[in-house]
Coordinates of C-alpha atoms and ligand atoms in Angstrom, one line a residue:
X1449 CA -54.4 -3.6 146.9
X1450 CA -53.5 -1.9 150.3
X1451 CA -56.5 -0.6 152.4
X1452 CA -57.0 2.1 155.2
X1453 CA -57.6 1.0 158.7
X1454 CA -60.1 3.5 160.4
X1455 CA -60.0 3.1 164.0
X1456 CA -63.0 4.8 166.1
X1457 CA -61.4 5.4 169.3
X1458 CA -64.4 6.4 171.3
X1459 CA -66.2 3.2 170.4
X1460 CA -63.3 1.1 170.4
X1461 CA -64.3 -0.2 166.9
X1462 CA -62.1 -0.5 163.7
X1463 CA -62.8 -1.3 160.0
X1464 CA -60.7 -1.6 156.9
X1465 CA -61.8 0.4 153.9
X1466 CA -60.8 0.1 150.1
X1467 CA -59.0 3.1 149.1
X1468 CA -61.7 5.5 147.7
X1469 CA -61.0 7.1 144.2
X1470 CA -59.9 10.1 145.9
X1471 CA -57.2 8.3 147.6
X1472 CA -56.4 5.5 145.2
X1473 CA -52.9 4.5 144.5
X1474 CA -51.6 7.2 147.1
X1475 CA -49.5 6.7 149.9
X1476 CA -47.1 8.8 152.6
X1477 CA -47.7 12.5 152.3
X1478 CA -49.9 12.6 149.6
X1479 CA -52.4 10.6 151.6
X1480 CA -52.0 12.1 154.7
X1481 CA -52.4 15.5 153.1
X1482 CA -55.7 14.5 151.0
X1483 CA -57.3 12.9 154.1
X1484 CA -56.7 16.1 156.2
X1485 CA -58.0 18.2 153.7
X1486 CA -61.1 16.3 152.9
X1487 CA -62.0 14.9 156.4
X1488 CA -60.8 17.3 159.1
X1489 CA -62.5 20.6 159.6
X1490 CA -60.0 23.2 158.7
X1491 CA -60.9 25.6 161.7
X1492 CA -61.4 22.9 164.5
X1493 CA -58.7 23.1 167.5
X1494 CA -55.9 20.7 166.5
X1495 CA -56.5 18.9 169.9
X1496 CA -60.3 18.5 169.3
X1497 CA -61.4 15.0 168.9
X1498 CA -62.5 16.1 165.4
X1499 CA -59.0 16.2 164.4
X1500 CA -57.7 13.0 162.8
X1501 CA -54.2 11.6 163.5
X1502 CA -52.9 9.6 160.4
X1503 CA -50.0 7.1 159.9
X1504 CA -49.4 6.2 156.3
X1505 CA -46.9 4.1 154.6
X1506 CA -45.6 5.2 151.6
X1507 CA -46.5 3.9 148.1
X1508 CA -43.2 1.8 147.7
X1509 CA -43.4 0.6 151.4
X1510 CA -42.6 -3.0 152.0
X1511 CA -40.9 -3.7 148.9
X1512 CA -37.2 -4.0 148.3
X1513 CA -36.9 -0.5 146.4
X1514 CA -34.1 1.3 148.5
X1515 CA -34.7 3.4 151.6
X1516 CA -38.6 3.3 150.8
X1517 CA -39.6 2.8 154.3
X1518 CA -40.5 6.4 155.8
X1519 CA -43.6 6.8 157.8
X1520 CA -45.7 9.8 157.2
X1521 CA -47.8 11.1 160.1
X1522 CA -50.2 13.9 159.5
X1523 CA -52.9 15.9 161.3
X1524 CA -53.9 19.5 161.7
X1525 CA -50.8 20.9 163.8
X1526 CA -51.2 22.5 167.2
X1527 CA -47.8 24.3 166.7
X1528 CA -49.0 25.8 163.4
X1529 CA -52.8 25.7 163.3
X1530 CA -52.2 24.4 159.8
X1531 CA -51.8 21.1 157.8
X1532 CA -48.9 18.8 158.8
X1533 CA -46.9 16.0 157.8
X1534 CA -43.7 14.7 159.5
X1535 CA -42.0 11.7 158.3
X1536 CA -39.6 9.4 159.8
X1537 CA -37.5 6.1 159.1
X1538 CA -37.8 3.1 161.4
X1539 CA -39.7 -0.1 160.2
X1540 CA -43.3 0.7 161.0
X1541 CA -44.4 1.7 157.2
X1542 CA -42.9 -1.5 156.1
X1543 CA -44.8 -3.6 158.8
X1544 CA -48.0 -1.7 157.9
X1545 CA -47.8 -2.4 154.1
X1546 CA -46.8 -6.1 154.9
X1547 CA -50.2 -6.3 156.8
X1548 CA -51.9 -4.9 153.8
X1549 CA -52.4 -1.4 155.3
X1550 CA -51.5 1.7 153.5
X1551 CA -52.6 4.1 156.3
X1552 CA -54.1 4.1 160.0
X1553 CA -56.6 6.8 160.4
X1554 CA -57.2 7.6 164.2
X1555 CA -60.7 9.2 164.8
X1556 CA -62.1 10.4 168.0
X1557 CA -60.6 9.9 171.4
X1558 CA -60.0 7.1 173.8
X1559 CA -61.5 7.2 177.0
X1560 CA -58.4 6.1 178.9
X1561 CA -54.8 6.0 178.1
X1562 CA -54.5 3.3 175.6
X1563 CA -52.1 1.2 173.7
X1564 CA -53.4 -0.2 170.2
X1565 CA -51.7 -3.3 168.9
X1566 CA -52.2 -4.0 165.1
X1567 CA -51.4 -7.2 163.7
X1568 CA -52.9 -9.9 161.2
X1569 CA -55.9 -10.4 163.6
X1570 CA -56.8 -6.8 163.7
X1571 CA -56.8 -4.0 166.3
X1572 CA -56.5 -4.6 170.1
X1573 CA -57.2 -1.9 172.6
X1574 CA -55.0 -2.3 175.5
X1575 CA -55.1 -0.1 178.7
X1576 CA -51.9 1.8 179.0
X1577 CA -52.2 3.5 182.7
X1578 CA -48.9 1.5 183.7
X1579 CA -47.2 3.5 180.6
X1580 CA -48.6 6.8 182.0
X1581 CA -45.8 9.4 182.4
X1582 CA -43.2 7.1 181.0
X1583 CA -40.5 8.3 178.5
X1584 CA -40.0 6.7 175.3
X1585 CA -36.8 4.6 176.0
X1586 CA -38.8 2.8 178.7
X1587 CA -41.8 2.6 177.1
X1588 CA -39.9 0.7 174.1
X1589 CA -38.4 -2.0 176.7
X1590 CA -41.8 -2.4 178.6
X1591 CA -43.6 -3.0 175.3
X1592 CA -40.8 -5.3 173.7
X1593 CA -41.2 -7.5 176.9
X1594 CA -44.9 -7.8 176.5
X1595 CA -45.2 -7.9 172.7
X1596 CA -41.7 -9.3 171.8
X1597 CA -38.9 -8.2 169.9
X1598 CA -40.3 -8.3 166.2
X1599 CA -42.5 -5.6 166.5
X1600 CA -42.4 -1.9 165.6
X1601 CA -43.3 0.6 168.4
X1602 CA -45.0 4.2 167.7
X1603 CA -45.0 6.3 171.1
X1604 CA -45.4 9.6 172.9
X1605 CA -43.3 10.6 175.9
X1606 CA -44.7 13.0 178.5
X1607 CA -44.6 15.9 176.4
X1608 CA -47.3 14.3 174.1
X1609 CA -49.3 13.3 177.1
X1610 CA -49.2 16.9 178.4
X1611 CA -50.0 18.2 174.9
X1612 CA -47.4 20.4 174.4
X1613 CA -46.9 22.1 171.0
X1614 CA -43.5 20.7 170.4
X1615 CA -44.4 17.0 171.2
X1616 CA -43.0 14.6 168.6
X1617 CA -43.9 10.9 167.7
X1618 CA -41.2 8.3 168.2
X1619 CA -40.8 5.3 166.0
X1620 CA -38.4 2.6 166.4
X1621 CA -35.8 1.3 163.9
X1622 CA -35.1 -2.5 163.5
X1623 CA -32.7 -2.3 166.3
X1624 CA -35.1 -0.4 168.6
X1625 CA -33.3 3.1 168.5
X1626 CA -35.7 5.9 168.2
X1627 CA -36.6 8.2 165.1
X1628 CA -38.5 11.0 165.3
X1629 CA -41.5 12.5 163.4
X1630 CA -40.5 15.5 165.1
X1631 CA -42.1 18.7 163.6
X1632 CA -45.4 20.4 164.2
X1633 CA -46.5 19.1 167.7
X1634 CA -48.1 15.8 166.3
X1635 CA -47.2 14.1 169.6
X1636 CA -49.8 16.4 171.0
X1637 CA -52.4 15.4 168.9
X1638 CA -51.6 11.6 169.8
X1639 CA -51.7 12.7 173.3
X1640 CA -55.1 14.4 172.9
X1641 CA -56.5 11.3 171.6
X1642 CA -55.2 9.3 174.6
X1643 CA -53.0 7.1 172.7
X1644 CA -49.7 6.4 174.4
X1645 CA -48.5 3.8 171.9
X1646 CA -49.1 1.9 168.7
X1647 CA -47.7 -1.6 168.6
X1648 CA -47.4 -3.3 164.8
X1649 CA -46.6 -6.8 164.6
X1650 CA -46.6 -8.3 161.0
X1651 CA -45.8 -11.9 161.8
X1652 CA -47.5 -14.4 159.7
X1653 CA -48.1 -11.2 157.1
X1654 CA -47.8 -11.7 153.1
X1655 CA -45.3 -9.9 150.9
X1656 CA -46.4 -6.9 149.2
X1657 CA -47.6 -7.8 145.8
X1658 CA -45.6 -6.5 142.8
X1659 CA -47.3 -6.7 139.3
X1660 CA -44.3 -6.9 137.2
X1661 CA -41.4 -8.2 139.0
X1662 CA -39.0 -8.1 136.4
X1663 CA -39.6 -4.6 135.6
X1664 CA -39.5 -3.8 139.3
X1665 CA -36.0 -5.7 139.9
X1666 CA -34.4 -3.8 137.2
X1667 CA -35.8 -0.3 138.6
X1668 CA -34.5 -1.1 142.0
X1669 CA -31.1 -2.3 140.6
X1670 CA -30.6 0.8 138.5
X1671 CA -31.7 3.3 141.2
X1672 CA -29.3 1.7 143.9
X1673 CA -26.5 2.0 141.6
X1674 CA -27.1 5.4 140.5
X1675 CA -27.6 6.4 144.3
X1676 CA -24.4 4.8 145.4
X1677 CA -22.5 6.5 142.7
X1678 CA -23.3 10.0 144.0
X1679 CA -20.3 11.6 145.2
X1680 CA -21.7 12.9 148.5
X1681 CA -23.1 9.2 149.6
X1682 CA -19.5 8.3 150.9
X1683 CA -19.3 11.2 153.3
X1684 CA -22.8 10.4 154.4
X1685 CA -22.0 7.1 155.2
X1686 CA -18.8 8.0 156.9
X1687 CA -19.7 11.1 158.9
X1688 CA -23.8 11.2 158.7
X1689 CA -25.7 14.4 158.4
X1690 CA -23.1 16.0 160.7
X1691 CA -21.0 16.3 157.6
X1692 CA -23.0 19.4 157.2
X1693 CA -21.5 21.1 160.0
X1694 CA -18.4 22.3 158.4
X1695 CA -19.9 22.8 155.2
X1696 CA -22.8 24.9 156.1
X1697 CA -20.4 26.8 158.5
X1698 CA -18.1 27.5 155.9
X1699 CA -20.9 28.8 153.6
X1700 CA -21.6 31.3 156.7
X1701 CA -25.0 29.9 157.2
X1702 CA -25.0 27.9 160.4
X1703 CA -27.3 29.4 162.8
X1704 CA -25.4 30.6 165.8
X1705 CA -26.3 32.5 169.0
X1706 CA -30.1 32.7 168.2
X1707 CA -29.6 33.4 164.3
X1708 CA -27.5 36.4 164.9
X1709 CA -24.2 35.0 163.4
X1710 CA -23.6 32.3 160.4
X1711 CA -20.4 30.8 161.6
X1712 CA -19.4 29.4 165.1
X1713 CA -15.7 29.7 166.4
X1714 CA -16.1 26.0 167.8
X1715 CA -17.5 24.4 164.6
X1716 CA -14.7 21.9 164.8
X1717 CA -16.0 20.7 168.1
X1718 CA -19.3 19.7 167.0
X1719 CA -18.5 18.6 163.5
X1720 CA -18.9 15.1 161.7
X1721 CA -15.5 14.8 161.5
X1722 CA -14.8 15.3 165.3
X1723 CA -17.8 13.2 166.1
X1724 CA -16.3 10.2 163.6
X1725 CA -12.8 10.6 165.6
X1726 CA -14.7 10.2 169.0
X1727 CA -16.7 7.4 167.8
X1728 CA -13.6 5.6 166.4
X1729 CA -12.4 5.4 170.0
X1730 CA -15.7 4.7 171.8
X1731 CA -16.9 1.1 172.4
X1732 CA -20.1 0.2 170.6
X1733 CA -20.3 3.5 168.5
X1734 CA -21.4 3.0 165.2
X1735 CA -21.3 4.8 162.0
X1736 CA -23.0 3.7 158.9
X1737 CA -26.0 2.8 160.7
X1738 CA -29.4 2.0 158.9
X1739 CA -32.6 3.5 160.4
X1740 CA -34.8 1.0 158.2
X1741 CA -34.2 -2.3 156.7
X1742 CA -33.7 -1.8 153.0
X1743 CA -31.4 1.5 153.4
X1744 CA -28.3 1.3 150.9
X1745 CA -26.7 4.3 152.6
X1746 CA -26.8 4.3 156.3
X1747 CA -26.6 8.0 157.2
X1748 CA -27.4 7.3 160.8
X1749 CA -25.1 6.7 163.9
X1750 CA -25.2 5.1 167.4
X1751 CA -23.1 7.8 169.5
X1752 CA -21.7 6.3 172.8
X1753 CA -20.1 7.5 175.7
X1754 CA -16.4 6.4 176.8
X1755 CA -17.6 3.7 178.3
X1756 CA -19.7 2.2 175.3
X1757 CA -23.2 3.3 176.9
X1758 CA -25.5 4.5 174.1
X1759 CA -26.3 8.3 174.6
X1760 CA -28.4 8.7 171.2
X1761 CA -28.9 7.4 167.8
X1762 CA -28.8 9.2 165.4
X1763 CA -27.2 12.4 166.2
X1764 CA -28.1 14.6 163.5
X1765 CA -27.0 17.7 161.8
X1766 CA -30.3 19.7 162.7
X1767 CA -30.4 18.7 166.5
X1768 CA -26.5 19.4 166.9
X1769 CA -26.7 22.9 165.3
X1770 CA -30.2 24.1 167.0
X1771 CA -28.9 22.9 170.5
X1772 CA -25.3 23.6 170.0
X1773 CA -24.1 26.5 167.8
X1774 CA -27.5 28.5 168.1
X1775 CA -27.1 28.1 172.1
X1776 CA -23.2 28.7 171.8
X1777 CA -22.9 25.0 173.3
X1778 CA -19.7 23.3 171.8
X1779 CA -19.7 20.1 174.0
X1780 CA -20.9 17.1 171.7
X1781 CA -21.4 15.0 174.9
X1782 CA -23.8 17.7 176.2
X1783 CA -25.3 17.9 173.1
X1784 CA -26.0 14.2 172.5
X1785 CA -27.6 14.2 176.1
X1786 CA -29.9 17.0 175.2
X1787 CA -30.9 15.0 172.2
X1788 CA -31.5 12.0 174.2
X1789 CA -33.7 14.0 176.8
X1790 CA -35.7 15.4 174.0
X1791 CA -36.1 12.1 172.5
X1792 CA -37.1 10.3 175.7
X1793 CA -39.4 13.2 176.6
X1794 CA -40.6 13.4 173.2
X1795 CA -40.1 16.8 171.8
X1796 CA -38.9 18.2 168.7
X1797 CA -35.0 19.3 169.0
X1798 CA -35.3 21.9 166.8
X1799 CA -38.1 23.9 168.0
X1800 CA -37.1 23.2 171.6
X1801 CA -33.3 24.1 170.6
X1802 CA -34.5 27.3 169.3
X1803 CA -36.6 28.0 172.6
X1804 CA -33.5 27.2 174.5
X1805 CA -31.6 29.8 172.6
X1806 CA -34.4 32.5 173.3
X1807 CA -34.4 31.7 177.1
X1808 CA -30.6 32.3 177.0
X1809 CA -31.1 35.6 175.4
X1810 CA -33.4 36.5 178.3
X1811 CA -30.9 35.4 180.7
X1812 CA -33.1 32.5 182.1
X1813 CA -29.6 30.6 181.7
X1814 CA -26.6 31.8 180.6
X1815 CA -25.6 31.6 176.4
X1816 CA -23.4 28.6 176.1
X1817 CA -24.7 27.0 179.3
X1818 CA -25.1 23.5 177.9
X1819 CA -25.7 21.7 181.3
X1820 CA -28.4 24.6 182.1
X1821 CA -29.7 23.7 178.5
X1822 CA -29.9 20.0 179.7
X1823 CA -31.7 20.7 183.0
X1824 CA -34.2 22.9 181.4
X1825 CA -35.0 20.1 178.9
X1826 CA -35.6 17.9 181.5
X1827 CA -38.0 20.5 183.5
X1828 CA -40.5 19.8 180.7
X1829 CA -40.6 16.2 182.0
X1830 CA -41.4 17.8 185.7
X1831 CA -43.7 20.4 184.0
X1832 CA -42.2 23.4 185.4
X1833 CA -43.2 26.8 184.1
X1834 CA -40.1 27.2 182.3
X1835 CA -40.1 23.6 181.1
X1836 CA -43.8 23.9 179.7
X1837 CA -42.8 27.1 178.2
X1838 CA -39.8 25.7 176.0
X1839 CA -42.0 22.5 175.5
X1840 CA -44.3 24.7 173.5
X1841 CA -41.8 25.6 171.3
X1842 CA -39.8 28.7 170.3
X1843 CA -42.7 30.8 169.2
X1844 CA -44.6 30.4 172.5
X1845 CA -41.1 30.7 174.2
X1846 CA -40.3 34.0 172.5
X1847 CA -43.7 35.6 173.0
X1848 CA -43.6 34.8 176.6
X1849 CA -40.4 36.2 177.1
X1850 CA -41.0 39.4 174.8
X1851 CA -38.5 38.6 172.2
X1852 CA -38.5 40.7 169.0
X1853 CA -36.1 38.1 167.3
X1854 CA -38.2 34.7 167.1
X1855 CA -37.0 32.5 164.3
X1856 CA -40.5 30.8 163.1
X1857 CA -42.6 30.9 160.3
X1858 CA -46.3 29.8 160.7
X1859 CA -45.4 29.1 164.4
X1860 CA -42.8 26.7 163.6
X1861 CA -39.1 27.1 164.1
X1862 CA -36.6 27.5 161.6
X1863 CA -34.2 24.5 161.0
X1864 CA -30.4 24.8 160.9
X1865 CA -29.9 26.6 157.7
X1866 CA -29.9 30.5 158.1
X1867 CA -32.3 31.9 155.4
X1868 CA -30.1 35.2 154.8
X1869 CA -27.3 33.2 153.0
X1870 CA -29.4 30.3 151.7
X1871 CA -32.2 32.1 150.2
X1872 CA -33.8 29.2 148.3
X1873 CA -34.3 27.4 151.7
X1874 CA -35.6 30.8 153.2
X1875 CA -38.2 31.1 150.2
X1876 CA -39.3 27.3 151.3
X1877 CA -39.3 28.4 155.2
X1878 CA -41.6 31.2 153.9
X1879 CA -44.0 29.7 151.9
X1880 CA -44.6 25.9 152.7
X1881 CA -47.5 25.1 154.2
X1882 CA -45.8 23.1 156.8
X1883 CA -44.2 26.3 158.5
X1884 CA -40.5 26.7 158.6
X1885 CA -39.4 23.3 157.3
X1886 CA -36.1 22.2 155.6
X1887 CA -37.2 18.8 154.5
X1888 CA -39.9 20.2 152.0
X1889 CA -37.3 22.1 149.9
X1890 CA -34.0 22.6 151.2
X1891 CA -31.7 24.6 148.3
X1892 CA -28.0 23.7 149.6
X1893 CA -25.5 24.2 146.8
X1894 CA -23.1 21.4 145.7
X1895 CA -20.3 21.2 143.1
X1896 CA -22.3 19.8 140.6
X1897 CA -24.8 22.4 140.1
X1898 CA -24.2 26.3 139.3
X1899 CA -26.8 27.3 141.9
X1900 CA -26.1 30.6 143.7
X1901 CA -27.9 30.4 147.3
X1902 CA -26.9 34.0 148.0
X1903 CA -28.8 35.7 145.2
X1904 CA -32.4 37.1 145.5
X1905 CA -33.2 36.4 142.1
X1906 CA -34.9 33.0 141.0
X1907 CA -35.0 31.7 144.2
X1908 CA -39.0 31.2 144.0
X1909 CA -38.5 28.8 140.9
X1910 CA -35.9 26.7 142.9
X1911 CA -38.0 26.6 145.9
X1912 CA -41.2 25.7 143.9
X1913 CA -39.5 23.0 142.1
X1914 CA -37.9 21.5 145.2
X1915 CA -41.2 21.5 147.2
X1916 CA -43.1 19.7 144.2
X1917 CA -40.4 17.0 144.3
X1918 CA -40.0 16.6 147.8
X1919 CA -43.9 16.4 148.2
X1920 CA -43.7 13.6 145.6
X1921 CA -40.8 11.8 147.6
X1922 CA -42.3 12.1 150.8
X1923 CA -45.4 10.3 149.0
X1924 CA -43.3 7.5 147.8
X1925 CA -41.7 7.1 151.2
X1926 CA -38.0 7.5 150.1
X1927 CA -35.7 8.8 152.4
X1928 CA -34.5 12.4 151.6
X1929 CA -30.7 11.2 151.0
X1930 CA -31.7 8.5 148.6
X1931 CA -33.7 11.3 146.7
X1932 CA -31.1 13.8 146.5
X1933 CA -29.0 12.1 143.8
X1934 CA -31.9 11.9 141.3
X1935 CA -31.9 16.1 141.5
X1936 CA -28.4 16.0 139.9
X1937 CA -29.1 12.7 137.9
X1938 CA -32.7 12.9 136.3
X1939 CA -32.5 9.1 135.0
X1940 CA -32.9 8.3 138.8
X1941 CA -36.2 9.9 138.8
X1942 CA -37.3 8.0 135.9
X1943 CA -36.3 4.6 137.9
X1944 CA -38.4 5.6 141.0
X1945 CA -41.6 6.2 138.6
X1946 CA -40.5 3.0 136.9
X1947 CA -40.6 1.3 140.6
X1948 CA -44.0 2.6 141.1
X1949 CA -45.3 1.9 137.7
X1950 CA -44.2 -1.9 138.0
X1951 CA -45.6 -2.5 141.5
X1952 CA -48.8 -1.3 140.6
X1953 CA -49.0 -2.9 137.0
X1954 CA -49.8 0.2 135.0
X1955 CA -47.9 2.9 132.7
X1956 CA -47.2 6.3 134.4
X1957 CA -46.7 9.5 132.8
X1958 CA -43.1 10.7 132.6
X1959 CA -44.3 13.7 134.8
X1960 CA -45.8 11.4 137.2
X1961 CA -43.7 12.9 140.4
X1962 CA -44.6 16.5 139.3
X1963 CA -48.3 15.5 139.1
X1964 CA -48.1 13.7 142.5
X1965 CA -46.4 16.6 144.4
X1966 CA -48.5 19.3 142.6
X1967 CA -51.7 17.7 143.9
X1968 CA -50.4 17.1 147.4
X1969 CA -49.3 20.8 147.7
X1970 CA -52.5 21.9 146.4
X1971 CA -54.3 20.1 149.0
X1972 CA -52.0 21.4 151.6
X1973 CA -52.8 25.0 150.6
X1974 CA -56.3 24.6 150.3
X1975 CA -56.5 23.3 153.9
X1976 CA -54.5 26.2 155.0
X1977 CA -56.5 28.8 153.2
X1978 CA -59.7 27.3 155.0
X1979 CA -58.0 27.5 158.3
X1980 CA -57.5 31.3 157.5
X1981 CA -53.9 31.5 156.3
X1982 CA -53.2 34.5 153.8
X1983 CA -50.0 35.1 151.6
X1984 CA -49.0 37.4 154.8
X1985 CA -48.3 34.2 156.5
X1986 CA -45.9 33.2 153.6
X1987 CA -43.4 35.7 155.1
X1988 CA -40.1 35.5 157.2
X1989 CA -39.9 37.2 160.6
X1990 CA -38.8 40.8 159.8
X1991 CA -35.3 40.7 161.4
X1992 CA -34.1 38.4 158.5
X1993 CA -34.5 41.4 156.4
X1994 CA -33.3 44.2 158.6
X1995 CA -30.2 42.5 160.5
X1996 CA -27.1 41.5 158.3
X1997 CA -25.9 38.0 159.2
X1998 CA -22.5 38.2 160.3
X1999 CA -19.9 37.8 158.8
X2000 CA -21.3 37.9 155.4
X2001 CA -23.3 40.9 155.9
X2002 CA -26.3 38.8 153.9
X2003 CA -30.1 40.0 154.7
X2004 CA -33.0 37.8 153.3
X2005 CA -33.8 40.1 150.2
X2006 CA -36.1 37.8 148.2
X2007 CA -38.9 40.1 147.2
X2008 CA -42.7 39.6 148.5
X2009 CA -43.8 39.3 144.9
X2010 CA -41.4 36.5 144.2
X2011 CA -42.3 34.7 147.5
X2012 CA -46.1 35.0 146.0
X2013 CA -45.1 33.2 142.9
X2014 CA -44.0 30.1 144.7
X2015 CA -46.3 27.4 143.6
X2016 CA -49.2 29.7 143.0
X2017 CA -50.8 27.2 141.0
Ligands
LIG2489 S1 -30.0 7.3 154.4 FE1 -30.2 7.9 156.6 S2 -32.3 8.3 156.8 FE2 -32.1 7.4 154.8 S3 -32.9 5.4 155.2 FE3 -30.7 5.2 155.5 S4 -30.2 5.8 157.7 FE4 -32.4 6.3 157.3

């Protein structure tokens, strides 16, 4: 049975703890959200030392169940003031599980900038002064030199040290590219705790125990087969998530010019197909890149310049749209460099992308000025007034600039799907405890379903179902793309449940995923209620109801009554 590792940063102490009955058999988001709801005072400032920062491995982490190595990061969010879980790939979760650790709970605040090293001997507290102000790419190189090439590194860049509200947390992939737990400003919580990096070394550790190996093997094999048979998987392998550019653009729902238009005239220039063509010609570019070991899909990529120098990995749909079409920038190389700068400084490409569009609308720089956008992002590192403004995300930027069209909910910027045409996603943006977030319940139509995303009717049911499902998937540690086929092929949900059952050696209810998801959402909602959120916070900004989205003319017209029905447990 895995344990909790509690680290008292004030006293430089740590201890291992059996999972109490409240936390038993939980992992990932279920565990971070239950701990925050029970242990963090809801009204405390997110940067106060009473806030806790939790890194939790998913329930299936450390096993060979496909794509099950997501790491959940949880805390009270400085961006939203509510509960937050952001998860990312990389290999940290698998290493933690192999060390016998289900989650690390960071409590209090270190007295000076510190790196934590976690290995089979326990926890070491290492002074991190030489890393002060350093960006994530250099930190990774320095820590690799010091601790070897078999570790996983979790770190923050200058934005986290500056405690900016859009600060993210970087997690290394097995080949030391960066994945981001980007949303909600959790990098600022890490910075407030004076933790620059966490190095995880599982050399000499044991395998994660599986109680019923044969049953587990069968579940793995059937799930893998089912995932690989899903029609969209091949496109993800070839084009990665940028395959969505042409798809969402043709639906008329791709945020363009600060969420004023749903189609971008230059979509082809930033599309997955164009990126694939460029990557074919460029040395060292990799399609089908895997962000974690055990991935059977490979939706990530390594995007290089003409000489073969790596610009960024992975170049993803949401980053491309929020810093591309939404800012009227159509140069994919500039977009990739903005992405790299965000990764290095340690900020969320989505919130910062939305902030740049607002700065463009306010004539801080010209709409479509990609080079200017890159320079503005680099100002976050320098700490200029405008740099700090966009580093605090789109809500802070819009308020400072007097914008009446700030695309945010509960303080978090919308993802790259316009809610006026994708009303199920809009319903999720409005009602999720996480703020506007696509990963917690993105309702995208596909040829296998009859779902109509533009109707105002029934969206609360779709959003409720998806929010429950994804809360469970985030708790298992399975990546979104491996979980999508199970929405259309329900037998795959059964194989996930059987995988967990075989691992823990128990029989689980058929509706195990539903129960896990509901319990997690309830804890999240409870925390936000204690923090002062009401149903008035479960609304989209007014302009989405008033301004028709061009060219479709759609507005967001899901009723408030329906929004209030979402997961009203
Ligand atoms: S499918 Fe993509 S996000 Fe999921 S594990 Fe593989 S590379 Fe990572």
